[in-house]
Coordinates of C-alpha atoms and ligand atoms in Angstrom, one line a residue:
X667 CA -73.0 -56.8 27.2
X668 CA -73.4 -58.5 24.2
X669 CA -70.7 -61.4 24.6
X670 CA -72.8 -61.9 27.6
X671 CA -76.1 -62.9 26.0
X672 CA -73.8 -64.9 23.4
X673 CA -72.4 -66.9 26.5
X674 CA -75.9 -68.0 27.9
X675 CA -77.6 -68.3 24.4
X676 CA -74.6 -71.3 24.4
X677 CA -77.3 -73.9 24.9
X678 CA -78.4 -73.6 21.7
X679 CA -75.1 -74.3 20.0
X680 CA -74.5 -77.6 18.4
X681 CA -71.4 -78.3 20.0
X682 CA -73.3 -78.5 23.6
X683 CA -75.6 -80.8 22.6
X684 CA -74.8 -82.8 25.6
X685 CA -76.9 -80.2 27.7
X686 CA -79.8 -82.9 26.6
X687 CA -79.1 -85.1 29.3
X688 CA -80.2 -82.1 32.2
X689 CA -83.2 -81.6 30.2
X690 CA -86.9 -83.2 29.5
X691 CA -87.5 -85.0 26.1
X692 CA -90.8 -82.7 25.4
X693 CA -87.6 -79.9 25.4
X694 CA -85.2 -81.9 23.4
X695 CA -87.7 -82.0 20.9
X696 CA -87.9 -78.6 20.5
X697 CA -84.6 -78.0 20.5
X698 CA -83.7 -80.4 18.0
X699 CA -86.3 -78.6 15.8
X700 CA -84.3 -76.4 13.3
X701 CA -86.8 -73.4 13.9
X702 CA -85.7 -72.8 17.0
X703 CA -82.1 -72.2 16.6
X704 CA -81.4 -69.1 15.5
X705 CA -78.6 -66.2 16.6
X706 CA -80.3 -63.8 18.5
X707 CA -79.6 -61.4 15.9
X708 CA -80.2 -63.1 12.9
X709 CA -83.6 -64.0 10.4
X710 CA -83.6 -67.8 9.8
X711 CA -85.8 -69.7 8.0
X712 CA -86.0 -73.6 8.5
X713 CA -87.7 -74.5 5.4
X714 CA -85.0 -73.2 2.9
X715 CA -82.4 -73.9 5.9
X716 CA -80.9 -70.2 5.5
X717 CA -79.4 -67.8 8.1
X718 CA -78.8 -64.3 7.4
X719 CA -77.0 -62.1 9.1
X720 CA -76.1 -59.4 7.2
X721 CA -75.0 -56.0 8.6
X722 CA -75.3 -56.8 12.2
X723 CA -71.8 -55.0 13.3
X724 CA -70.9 -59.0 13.8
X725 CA -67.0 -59.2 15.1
X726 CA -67.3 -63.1 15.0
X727 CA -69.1 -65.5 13.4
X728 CA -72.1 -65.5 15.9
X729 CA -73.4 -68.7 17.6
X730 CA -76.3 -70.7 17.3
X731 CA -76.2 -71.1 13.7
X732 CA -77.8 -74.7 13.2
X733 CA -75.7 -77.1 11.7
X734 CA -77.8 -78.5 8.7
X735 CA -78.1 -74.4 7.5
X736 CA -77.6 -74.5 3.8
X737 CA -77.1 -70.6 3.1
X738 CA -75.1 -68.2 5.6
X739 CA -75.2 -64.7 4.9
X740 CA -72.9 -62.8 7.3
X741 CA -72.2 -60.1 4.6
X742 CA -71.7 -56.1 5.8
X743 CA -69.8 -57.4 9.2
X744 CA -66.7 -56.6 11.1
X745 CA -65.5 -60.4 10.6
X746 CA -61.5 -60.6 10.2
X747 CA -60.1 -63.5 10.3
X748 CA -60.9 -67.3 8.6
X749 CA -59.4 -70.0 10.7
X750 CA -60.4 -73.7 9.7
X751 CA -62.5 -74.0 13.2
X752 CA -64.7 -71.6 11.8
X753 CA -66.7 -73.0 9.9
X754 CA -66.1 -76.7 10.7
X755 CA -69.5 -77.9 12.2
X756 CA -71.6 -76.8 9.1
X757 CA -70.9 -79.4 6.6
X758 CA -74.2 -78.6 4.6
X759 CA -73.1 -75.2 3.9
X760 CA -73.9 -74.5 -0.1
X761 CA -73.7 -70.7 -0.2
X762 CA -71.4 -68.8 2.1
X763 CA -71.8 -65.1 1.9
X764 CA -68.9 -63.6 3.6
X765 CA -68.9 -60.2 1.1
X766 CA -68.4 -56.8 2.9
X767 CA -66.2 -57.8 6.2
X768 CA -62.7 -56.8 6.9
X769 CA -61.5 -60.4 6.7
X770 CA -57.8 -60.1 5.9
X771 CA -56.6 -63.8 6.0
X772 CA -58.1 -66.9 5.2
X773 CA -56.4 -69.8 6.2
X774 CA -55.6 -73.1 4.9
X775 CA -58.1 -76.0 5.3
X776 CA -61.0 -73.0 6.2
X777 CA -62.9 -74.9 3.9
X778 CA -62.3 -78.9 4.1
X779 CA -65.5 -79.5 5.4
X780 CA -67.5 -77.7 3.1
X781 CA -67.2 -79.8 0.2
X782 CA -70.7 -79.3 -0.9
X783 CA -70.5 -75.4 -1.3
X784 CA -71.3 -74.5 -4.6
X785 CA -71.0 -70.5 -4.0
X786 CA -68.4 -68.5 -1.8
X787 CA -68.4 -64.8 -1.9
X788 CA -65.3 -62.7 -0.6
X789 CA -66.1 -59.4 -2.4
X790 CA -65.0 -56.2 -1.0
X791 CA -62.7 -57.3 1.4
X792 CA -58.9 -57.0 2.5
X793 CA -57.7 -60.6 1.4
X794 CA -54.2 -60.0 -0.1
X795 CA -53.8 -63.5 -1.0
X796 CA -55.2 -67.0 -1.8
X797 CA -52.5 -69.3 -0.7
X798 CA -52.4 -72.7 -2.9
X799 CA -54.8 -75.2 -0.8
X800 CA -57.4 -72.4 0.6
X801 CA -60.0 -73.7 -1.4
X802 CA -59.1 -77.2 -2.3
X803 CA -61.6 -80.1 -1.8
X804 CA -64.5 -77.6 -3.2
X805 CA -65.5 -80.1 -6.3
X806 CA -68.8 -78.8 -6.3
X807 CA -68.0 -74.7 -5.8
X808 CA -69.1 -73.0 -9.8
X809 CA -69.2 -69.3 -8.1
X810 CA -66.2 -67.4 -6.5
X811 CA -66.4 -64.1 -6.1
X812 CA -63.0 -62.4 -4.7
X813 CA -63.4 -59.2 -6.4
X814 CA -62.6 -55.9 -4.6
X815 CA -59.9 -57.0 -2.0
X816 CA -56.2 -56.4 -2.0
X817 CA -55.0 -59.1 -4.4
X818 CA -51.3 -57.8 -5.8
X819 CA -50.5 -61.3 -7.5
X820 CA -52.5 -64.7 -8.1
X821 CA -50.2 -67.8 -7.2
X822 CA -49.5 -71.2 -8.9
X823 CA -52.4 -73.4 -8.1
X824 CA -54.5 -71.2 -5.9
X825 CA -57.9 -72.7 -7.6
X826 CA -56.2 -75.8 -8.3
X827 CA -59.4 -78.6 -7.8
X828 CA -62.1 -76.2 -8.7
X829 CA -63.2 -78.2 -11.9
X830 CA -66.7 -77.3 -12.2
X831 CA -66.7 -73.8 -11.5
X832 CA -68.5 -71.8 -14.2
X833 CA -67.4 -68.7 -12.7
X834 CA -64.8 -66.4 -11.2
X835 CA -64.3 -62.6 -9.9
X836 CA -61.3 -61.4 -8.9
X837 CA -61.7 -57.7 -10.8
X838 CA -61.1 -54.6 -8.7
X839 CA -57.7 -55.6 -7.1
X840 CA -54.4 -54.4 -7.6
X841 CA -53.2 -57.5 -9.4
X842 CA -49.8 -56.6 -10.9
X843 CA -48.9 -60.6 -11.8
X844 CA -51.1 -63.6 -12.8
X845 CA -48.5 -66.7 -12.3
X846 CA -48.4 -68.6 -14.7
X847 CA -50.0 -72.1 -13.0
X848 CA -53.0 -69.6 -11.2
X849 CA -55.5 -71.0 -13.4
X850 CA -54.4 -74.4 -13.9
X851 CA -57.1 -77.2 -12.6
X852 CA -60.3 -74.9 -13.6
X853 CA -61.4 -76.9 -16.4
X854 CA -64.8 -76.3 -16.7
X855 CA -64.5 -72.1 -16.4
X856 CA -66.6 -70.7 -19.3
X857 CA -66.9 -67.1 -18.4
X858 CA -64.2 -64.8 -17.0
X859 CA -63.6 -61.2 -16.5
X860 CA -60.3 -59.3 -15.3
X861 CA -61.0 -55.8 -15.2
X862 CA -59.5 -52.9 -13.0
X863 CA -56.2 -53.7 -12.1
X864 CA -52.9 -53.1 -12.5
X865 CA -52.0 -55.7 -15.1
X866 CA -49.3 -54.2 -18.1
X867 CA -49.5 -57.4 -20.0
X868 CA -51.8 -60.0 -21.1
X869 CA -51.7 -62.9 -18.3
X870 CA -51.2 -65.2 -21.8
X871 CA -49.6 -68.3 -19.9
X872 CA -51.9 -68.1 -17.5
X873 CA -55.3 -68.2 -19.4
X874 CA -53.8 -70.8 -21.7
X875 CA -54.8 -73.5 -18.9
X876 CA -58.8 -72.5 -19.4
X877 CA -59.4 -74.7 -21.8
X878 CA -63.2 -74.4 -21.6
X879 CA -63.1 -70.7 -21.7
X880 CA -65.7 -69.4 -24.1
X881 CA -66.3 -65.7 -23.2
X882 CA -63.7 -63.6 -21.9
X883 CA -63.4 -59.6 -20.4
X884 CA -60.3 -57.6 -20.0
X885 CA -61.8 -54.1 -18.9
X886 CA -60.2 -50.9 -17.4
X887 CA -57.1 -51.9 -18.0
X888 CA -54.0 -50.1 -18.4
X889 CA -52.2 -52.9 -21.4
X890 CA -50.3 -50.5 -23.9
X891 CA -49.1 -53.3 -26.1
X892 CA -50.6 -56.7 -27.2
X893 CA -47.6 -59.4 -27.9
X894 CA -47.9 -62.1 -31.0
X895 CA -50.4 -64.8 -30.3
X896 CA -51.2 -63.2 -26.7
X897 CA -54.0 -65.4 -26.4
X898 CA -53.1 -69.1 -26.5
X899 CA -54.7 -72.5 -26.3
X900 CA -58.0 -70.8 -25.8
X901 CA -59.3 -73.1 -28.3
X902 CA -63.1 -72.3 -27.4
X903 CA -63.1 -68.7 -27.2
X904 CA -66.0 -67.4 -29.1
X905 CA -66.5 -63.9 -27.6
X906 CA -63.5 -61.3 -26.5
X907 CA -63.8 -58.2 -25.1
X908 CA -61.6 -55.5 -24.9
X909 CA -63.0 -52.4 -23.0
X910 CA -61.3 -49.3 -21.8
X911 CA -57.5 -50.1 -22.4
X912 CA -57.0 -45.8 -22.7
X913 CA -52.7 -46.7 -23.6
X914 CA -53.5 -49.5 -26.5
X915 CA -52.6 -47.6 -29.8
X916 CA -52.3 -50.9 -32.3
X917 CA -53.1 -54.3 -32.6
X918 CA -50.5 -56.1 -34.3
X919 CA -51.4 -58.4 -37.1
X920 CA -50.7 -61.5 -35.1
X921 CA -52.1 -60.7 -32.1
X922 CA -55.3 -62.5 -32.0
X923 CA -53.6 -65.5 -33.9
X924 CA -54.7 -68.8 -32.4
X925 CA -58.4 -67.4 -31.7
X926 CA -61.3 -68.7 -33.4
X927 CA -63.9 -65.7 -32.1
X928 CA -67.4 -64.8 -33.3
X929 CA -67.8 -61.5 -31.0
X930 CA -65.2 -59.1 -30.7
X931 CA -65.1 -56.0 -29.3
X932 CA -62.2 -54.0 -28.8
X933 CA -63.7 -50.5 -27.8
X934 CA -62.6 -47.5 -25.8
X935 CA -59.0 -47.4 -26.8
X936 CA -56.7 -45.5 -28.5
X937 CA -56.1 -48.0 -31.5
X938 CA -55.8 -44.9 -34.8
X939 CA -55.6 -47.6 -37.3
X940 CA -58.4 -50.1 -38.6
X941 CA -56.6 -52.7 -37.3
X942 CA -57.7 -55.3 -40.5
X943 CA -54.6 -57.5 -40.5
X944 CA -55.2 -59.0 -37.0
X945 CA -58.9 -59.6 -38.0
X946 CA -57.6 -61.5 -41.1
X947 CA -57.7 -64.9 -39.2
X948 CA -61.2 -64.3 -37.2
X949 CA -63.3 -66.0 -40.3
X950 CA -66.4 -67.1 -38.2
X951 CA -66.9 -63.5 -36.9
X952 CA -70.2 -62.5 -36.4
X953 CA -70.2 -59.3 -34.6
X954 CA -67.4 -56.5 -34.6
X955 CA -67.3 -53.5 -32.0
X956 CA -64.5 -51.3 -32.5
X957 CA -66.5 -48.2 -31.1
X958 CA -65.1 -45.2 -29.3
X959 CA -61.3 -45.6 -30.9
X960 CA -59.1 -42.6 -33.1
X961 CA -59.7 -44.6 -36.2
X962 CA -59.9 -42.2 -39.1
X963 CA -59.9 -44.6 -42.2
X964 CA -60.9 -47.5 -43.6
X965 CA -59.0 -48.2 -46.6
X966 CA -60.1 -50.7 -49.6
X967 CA -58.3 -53.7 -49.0
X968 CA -57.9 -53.4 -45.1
X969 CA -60.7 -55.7 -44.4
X970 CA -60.1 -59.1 -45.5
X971 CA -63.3 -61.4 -46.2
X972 CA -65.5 -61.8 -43.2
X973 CA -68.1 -63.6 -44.7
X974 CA -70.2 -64.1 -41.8
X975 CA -70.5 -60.4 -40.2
X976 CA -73.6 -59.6 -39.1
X977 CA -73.0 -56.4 -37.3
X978 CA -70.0 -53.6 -37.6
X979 CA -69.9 -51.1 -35.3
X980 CA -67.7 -48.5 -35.4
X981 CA -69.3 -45.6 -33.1
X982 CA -67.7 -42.7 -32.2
X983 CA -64.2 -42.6 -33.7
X984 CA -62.8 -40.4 -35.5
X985 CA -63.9 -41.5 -39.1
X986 CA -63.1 -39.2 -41.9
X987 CA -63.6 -41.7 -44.7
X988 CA -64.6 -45.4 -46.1
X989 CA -62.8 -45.6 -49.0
X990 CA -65.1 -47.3 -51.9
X991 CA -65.1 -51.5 -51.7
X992 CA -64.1 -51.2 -47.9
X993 CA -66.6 -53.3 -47.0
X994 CA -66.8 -55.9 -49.9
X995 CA -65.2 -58.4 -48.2
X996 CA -68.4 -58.4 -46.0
X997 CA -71.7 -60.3 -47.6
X998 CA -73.4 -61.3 -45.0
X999 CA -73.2 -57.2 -43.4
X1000 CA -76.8 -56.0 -42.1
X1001 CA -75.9 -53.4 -39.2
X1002 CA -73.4 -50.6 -39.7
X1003 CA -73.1 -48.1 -36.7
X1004 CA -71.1 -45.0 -37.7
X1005 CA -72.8 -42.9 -36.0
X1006 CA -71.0 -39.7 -34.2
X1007 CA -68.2 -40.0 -36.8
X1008 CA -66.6 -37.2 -39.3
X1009 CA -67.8 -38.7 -41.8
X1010 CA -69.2 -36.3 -45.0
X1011 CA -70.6 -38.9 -46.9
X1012 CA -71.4 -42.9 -47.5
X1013 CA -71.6 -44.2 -50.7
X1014 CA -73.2 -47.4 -51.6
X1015 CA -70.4 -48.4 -53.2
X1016 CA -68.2 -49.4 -49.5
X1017 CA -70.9 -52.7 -49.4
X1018 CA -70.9 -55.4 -51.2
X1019 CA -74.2 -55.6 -52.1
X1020 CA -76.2 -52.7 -50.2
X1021 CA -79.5 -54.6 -50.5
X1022 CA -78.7 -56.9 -47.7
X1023 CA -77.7 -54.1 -45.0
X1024 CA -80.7 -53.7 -42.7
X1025 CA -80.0 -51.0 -40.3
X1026 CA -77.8 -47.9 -40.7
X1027 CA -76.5 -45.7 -38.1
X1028 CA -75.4 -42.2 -39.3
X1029 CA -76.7 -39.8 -36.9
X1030 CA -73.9 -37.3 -35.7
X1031 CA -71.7 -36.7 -39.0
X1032 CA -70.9 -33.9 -41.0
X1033 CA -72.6 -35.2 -44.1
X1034 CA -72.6 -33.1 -47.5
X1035 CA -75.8 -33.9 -48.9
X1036 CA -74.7 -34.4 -52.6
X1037 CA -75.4 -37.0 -55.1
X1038 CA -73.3 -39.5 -53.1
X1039 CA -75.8 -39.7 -50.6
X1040 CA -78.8 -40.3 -53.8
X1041 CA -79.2 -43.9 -52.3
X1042 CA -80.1 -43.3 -49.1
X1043 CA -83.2 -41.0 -49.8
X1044 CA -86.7 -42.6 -49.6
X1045 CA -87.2 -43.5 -52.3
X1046 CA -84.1 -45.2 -53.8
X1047 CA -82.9 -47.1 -50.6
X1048 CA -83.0 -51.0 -50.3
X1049 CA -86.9 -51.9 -49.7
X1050 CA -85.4 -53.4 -46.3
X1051 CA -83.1 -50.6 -45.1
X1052 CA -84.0 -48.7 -41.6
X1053 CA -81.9 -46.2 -40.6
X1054 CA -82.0 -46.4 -36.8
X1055 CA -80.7 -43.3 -34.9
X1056 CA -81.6 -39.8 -35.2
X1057 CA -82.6 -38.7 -39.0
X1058 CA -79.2 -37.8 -40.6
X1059 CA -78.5 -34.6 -40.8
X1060 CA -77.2 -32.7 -44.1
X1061 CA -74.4 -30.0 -42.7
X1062 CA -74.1 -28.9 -46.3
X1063 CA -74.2 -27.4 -48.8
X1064 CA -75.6 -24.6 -46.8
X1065 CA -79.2 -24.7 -48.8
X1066 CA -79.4 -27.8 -47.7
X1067 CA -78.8 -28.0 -44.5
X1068 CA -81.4 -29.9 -42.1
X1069 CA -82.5 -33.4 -42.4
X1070 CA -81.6 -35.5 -45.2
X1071 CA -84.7 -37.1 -45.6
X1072 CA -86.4 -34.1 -45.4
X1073 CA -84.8 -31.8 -47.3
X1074 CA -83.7 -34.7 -50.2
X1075 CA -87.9 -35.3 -51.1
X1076 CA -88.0 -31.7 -51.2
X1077 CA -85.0 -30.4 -53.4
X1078 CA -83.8 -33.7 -55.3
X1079 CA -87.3 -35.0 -55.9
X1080 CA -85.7 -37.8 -57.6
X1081 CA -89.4 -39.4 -58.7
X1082 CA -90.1 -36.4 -60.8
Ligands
NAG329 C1 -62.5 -68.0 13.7 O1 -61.9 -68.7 14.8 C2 -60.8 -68.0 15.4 C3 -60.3 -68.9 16.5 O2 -59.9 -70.1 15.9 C4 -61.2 -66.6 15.9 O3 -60.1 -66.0 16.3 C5 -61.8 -65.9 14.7 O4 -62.3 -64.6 15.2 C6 -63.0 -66.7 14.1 N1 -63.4 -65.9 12.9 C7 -64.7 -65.6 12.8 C8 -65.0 -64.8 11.5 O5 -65.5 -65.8 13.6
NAG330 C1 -71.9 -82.1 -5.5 O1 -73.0 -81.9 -6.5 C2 -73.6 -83.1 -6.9 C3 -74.5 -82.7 -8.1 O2 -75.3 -81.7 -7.7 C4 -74.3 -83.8 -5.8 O3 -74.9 -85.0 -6.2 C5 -73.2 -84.1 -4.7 O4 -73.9 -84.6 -3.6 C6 -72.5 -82.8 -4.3 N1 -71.4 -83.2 -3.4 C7 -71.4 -82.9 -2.1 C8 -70.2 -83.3 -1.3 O5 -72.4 -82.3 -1.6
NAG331 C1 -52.1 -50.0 -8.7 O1 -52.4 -48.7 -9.4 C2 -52.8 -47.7 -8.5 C3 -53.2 -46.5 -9.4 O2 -52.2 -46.3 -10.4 C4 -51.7 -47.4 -7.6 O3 -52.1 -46.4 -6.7 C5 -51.4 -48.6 -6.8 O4 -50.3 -48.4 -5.9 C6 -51.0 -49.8 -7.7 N1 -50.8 -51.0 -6.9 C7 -49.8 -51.8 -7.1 C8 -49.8 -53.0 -6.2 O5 -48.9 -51.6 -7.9
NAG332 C1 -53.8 -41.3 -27.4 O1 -53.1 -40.9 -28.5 C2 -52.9 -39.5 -28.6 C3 -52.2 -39.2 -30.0 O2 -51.0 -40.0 -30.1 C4 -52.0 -39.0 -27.5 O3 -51.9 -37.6 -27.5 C5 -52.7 -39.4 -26.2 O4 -51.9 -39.1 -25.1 C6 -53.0 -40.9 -26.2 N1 -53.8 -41.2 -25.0 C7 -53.4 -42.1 -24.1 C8 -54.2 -42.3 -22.9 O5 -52.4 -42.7 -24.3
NAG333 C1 -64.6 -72.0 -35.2 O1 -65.9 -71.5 -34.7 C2 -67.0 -71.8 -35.6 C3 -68.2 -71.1 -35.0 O2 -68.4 -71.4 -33.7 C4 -67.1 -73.3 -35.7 O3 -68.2 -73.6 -36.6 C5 -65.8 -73.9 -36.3 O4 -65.9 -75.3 -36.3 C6 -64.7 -73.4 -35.4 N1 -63.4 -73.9 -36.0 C7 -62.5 -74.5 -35.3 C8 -61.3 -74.9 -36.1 O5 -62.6 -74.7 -34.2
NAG334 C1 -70.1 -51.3 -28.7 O1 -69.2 -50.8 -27.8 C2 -69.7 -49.6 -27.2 C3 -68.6 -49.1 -26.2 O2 -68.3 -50.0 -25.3 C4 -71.0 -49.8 -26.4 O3 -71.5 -48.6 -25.9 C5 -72.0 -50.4 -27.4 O4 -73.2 -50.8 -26.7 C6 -71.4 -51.7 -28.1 N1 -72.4 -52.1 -29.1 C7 -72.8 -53.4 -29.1 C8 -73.8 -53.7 -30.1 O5 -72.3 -54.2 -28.3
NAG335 C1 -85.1 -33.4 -38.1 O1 -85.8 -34.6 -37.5 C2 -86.0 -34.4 -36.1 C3 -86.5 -35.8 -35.6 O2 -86.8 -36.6 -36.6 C4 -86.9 -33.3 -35.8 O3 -87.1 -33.1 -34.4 C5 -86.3 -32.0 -36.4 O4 -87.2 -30.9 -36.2 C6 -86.0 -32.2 -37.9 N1 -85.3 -31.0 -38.4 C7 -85.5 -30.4 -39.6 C8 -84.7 -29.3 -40.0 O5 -86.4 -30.9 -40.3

């Protein structure tokens, strides 16, 4: 029933524009006009020369679509396969959203006539490959999204051309190998993140051709080991994140050699050491997240001078102590997060000058409120100190248990 109507809706198709000749020319002009052709079951709209059809059980692209249309979104489909007749009438095409089918292959040239498409979105399908030359030609394509499909391995050269794009997805596959060539030709790439596959090793090789790479995300990964200078020729990295690697116990000293980072983050791991030798060449660093880890000490000495740290956080570890000058190192410090640590006490003496630190997290410690802890009370702290999360809490001695504002005006009185 429904390739019926498809069949006699064919006058509307661009490719039978010959139909003309049978036809008035009060009727030609109408049909010329774009707001007339539209697939039956789509919503088009001629100003912004857009065609959706999203979720409409489609098993082919449908026809009808008008050839000038600038955005197609045939996303939540049945579509399967990409063949370069697909698409090749539409040579205005600047976003294609092709997310949510069950396309499994996508073949070569799909895309030569395309070349003004600036965005092209394959997410959550059942691609298992981008052959070299799938996408070549795009010059103008900055968005790719080609997350959530089958990937097992990204090939020499499969983005080769794509200079300006800004950026890429290809998380939530099972990529076990990133050759070594995959990335070469995407020279303007600023932002990238792999996350939730099956990678055991950094791709090093491979992100050493994104030389414009400034911000980069390796999440939910299952990396146990980071080589020497694992991240090479990345020459304008500024921010790196490390999130949920559950295996990663250290970080070698030489690991992040090479980088010249301002943001780091290396959280939800199971790293047991402060790991202060491979921060020691990271001298522009600005912010430090080394939250939810098993480190239990920072030693005096560890951290090496980080003049320009802002913020430390160090949330939910395992934290037993900071050993006295830990943090000297550190003179431009204003945040410390230590909340939901072990920690008993802090002692002014960790900072190097504790009249620059601005906020304090401590919530969620053991602390022993004892004379240690005199500089934090109300009345003693640095005129600009906060201290952000929940009121610390005193969980002894046992007469003072409670909060350590409260119960330190009360028993120390220290202005009396
Ligand atoms: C693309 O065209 C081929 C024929 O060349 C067809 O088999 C396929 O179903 C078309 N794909 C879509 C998504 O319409
Ligand atoms: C690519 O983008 C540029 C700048 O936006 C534009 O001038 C040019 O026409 C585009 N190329 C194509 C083939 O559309
Ligand atoms: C990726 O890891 C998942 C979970 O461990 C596993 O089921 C899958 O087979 C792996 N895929 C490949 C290609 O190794
Ligand atoms: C983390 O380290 C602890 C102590 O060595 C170990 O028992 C645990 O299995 C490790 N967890 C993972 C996910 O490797
Ligand atoms: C390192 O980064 C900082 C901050 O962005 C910058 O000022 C400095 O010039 C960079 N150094 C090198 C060698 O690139
Ligand atoms: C630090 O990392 C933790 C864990 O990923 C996160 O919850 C927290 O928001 C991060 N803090 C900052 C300031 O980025
Ligand atoms: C501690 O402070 C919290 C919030 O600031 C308050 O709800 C709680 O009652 C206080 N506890 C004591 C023992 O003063």
């Amino acid at each position: 029933m429904t390739e019926g109507n498809a069949g006699k809706r064919d006058m509307r198709h661009p490719a039978l524009n010959h139909c003309h000749l049978f036809l008035g020319g009060a009727l030609l002009l109408l049909l010329a006009s774009p707001a007339l052709s539209c697939p039956a079951r789509c919503e088009c709209s001629a100003q912004s020369k857009s065609v959706s059809c999203h979720r409409k059980r489609l098993p082919t692209i449908p026809e009808g679509i008008p050839i000038e249309t600038r955005v197609l979104d045939l996303s939540k489909n049945k579509l399967r396969i990409i063949t370069p007749d697909n698409f090749s009438s539409f040579q205005q095409l600047e976003d294609l959203d092709l997310s949510d089918n069950l396309i499994s292959v996508v073949e070569p040239g799909s895309f030569r006539s395309q070349l003004a498409l600036r965005s092209l979105n394959f997410r959550s399908n059942l691609i298992q490959l981008v052959p070299a030359g799938v996408l070549s030609g795009l010059t103008n394509l900055t968005r790719l999204d080609l997350s959530h499909n089958r990937l097992v391995v990204l090939l020499d050269h499969a983005f080769q051309d794509l200079r300006t794009m800004a950026s890429l997805e290809v998380g939530d596959n099972e990529l076990v190998f990133i050759s070594q060539r995959a990335f070469t030709g995407l020279l303007g790439l600023q932002s990238l993140t792999l996350e939730r596959s099956n990678l055991t090793v950094v791709p090093t090789d491979a992100l050493a051709h994104l030389h414009s790479l400034v911000e980069l995300r390796l999440r939910y990964l299952s990396i146990s080991f980071l080589k020497p200078f694992s991240f090479k020729r990345l020459s304008r990295l500024r921010r790196l994140e490390i999130d949920y690697w559950p295996w990663l116990e250290t970080l070698p000293p030489l690991s992040l050699h090479g980088l010249n980072l301002t943001m780091l983050c290396i959280t939800n791991t199971n790293l047991s050491a402060f790991p202060g030798a491979a921060l020691r060449n990271l001298p522009y660093l600005t912010h430090l997240n080394l939250s939810y880890s098993r480190i239990q000490h920072i030693h005096h000495g560890e951290l090496g001078p980080l003049p320009h740290l802002v913020e430390l956080h160090l949330q939910g570890a395992q934290l037993i102590s900071i050993e006295p000058f830990a943090f000297v190192g550190l003179k431009s410090l204003q945040l410390l997060d230590v909340s939901q640590n072990r920690l008993d006490s802090l002692e002014s003496g960790v900072f190097a000058s504790p009249d620059s630190l601005q906020r304090l997290c401590l919530g969620g410690n053991p602390l022993m409120c004892d004379c240690r802890l005199l500089w934090l009370l109300n009345s003693h702290k640095p005129p600009s100190l906060q201290i952000l999360d929940v009121q610390p809490e005193c969980s002894g001695p046992e007469h003072l248990l409670g909060n350590l504002s409260v119960t330190s005006r009360s028993l120390w009185s220290p202005d009396t």
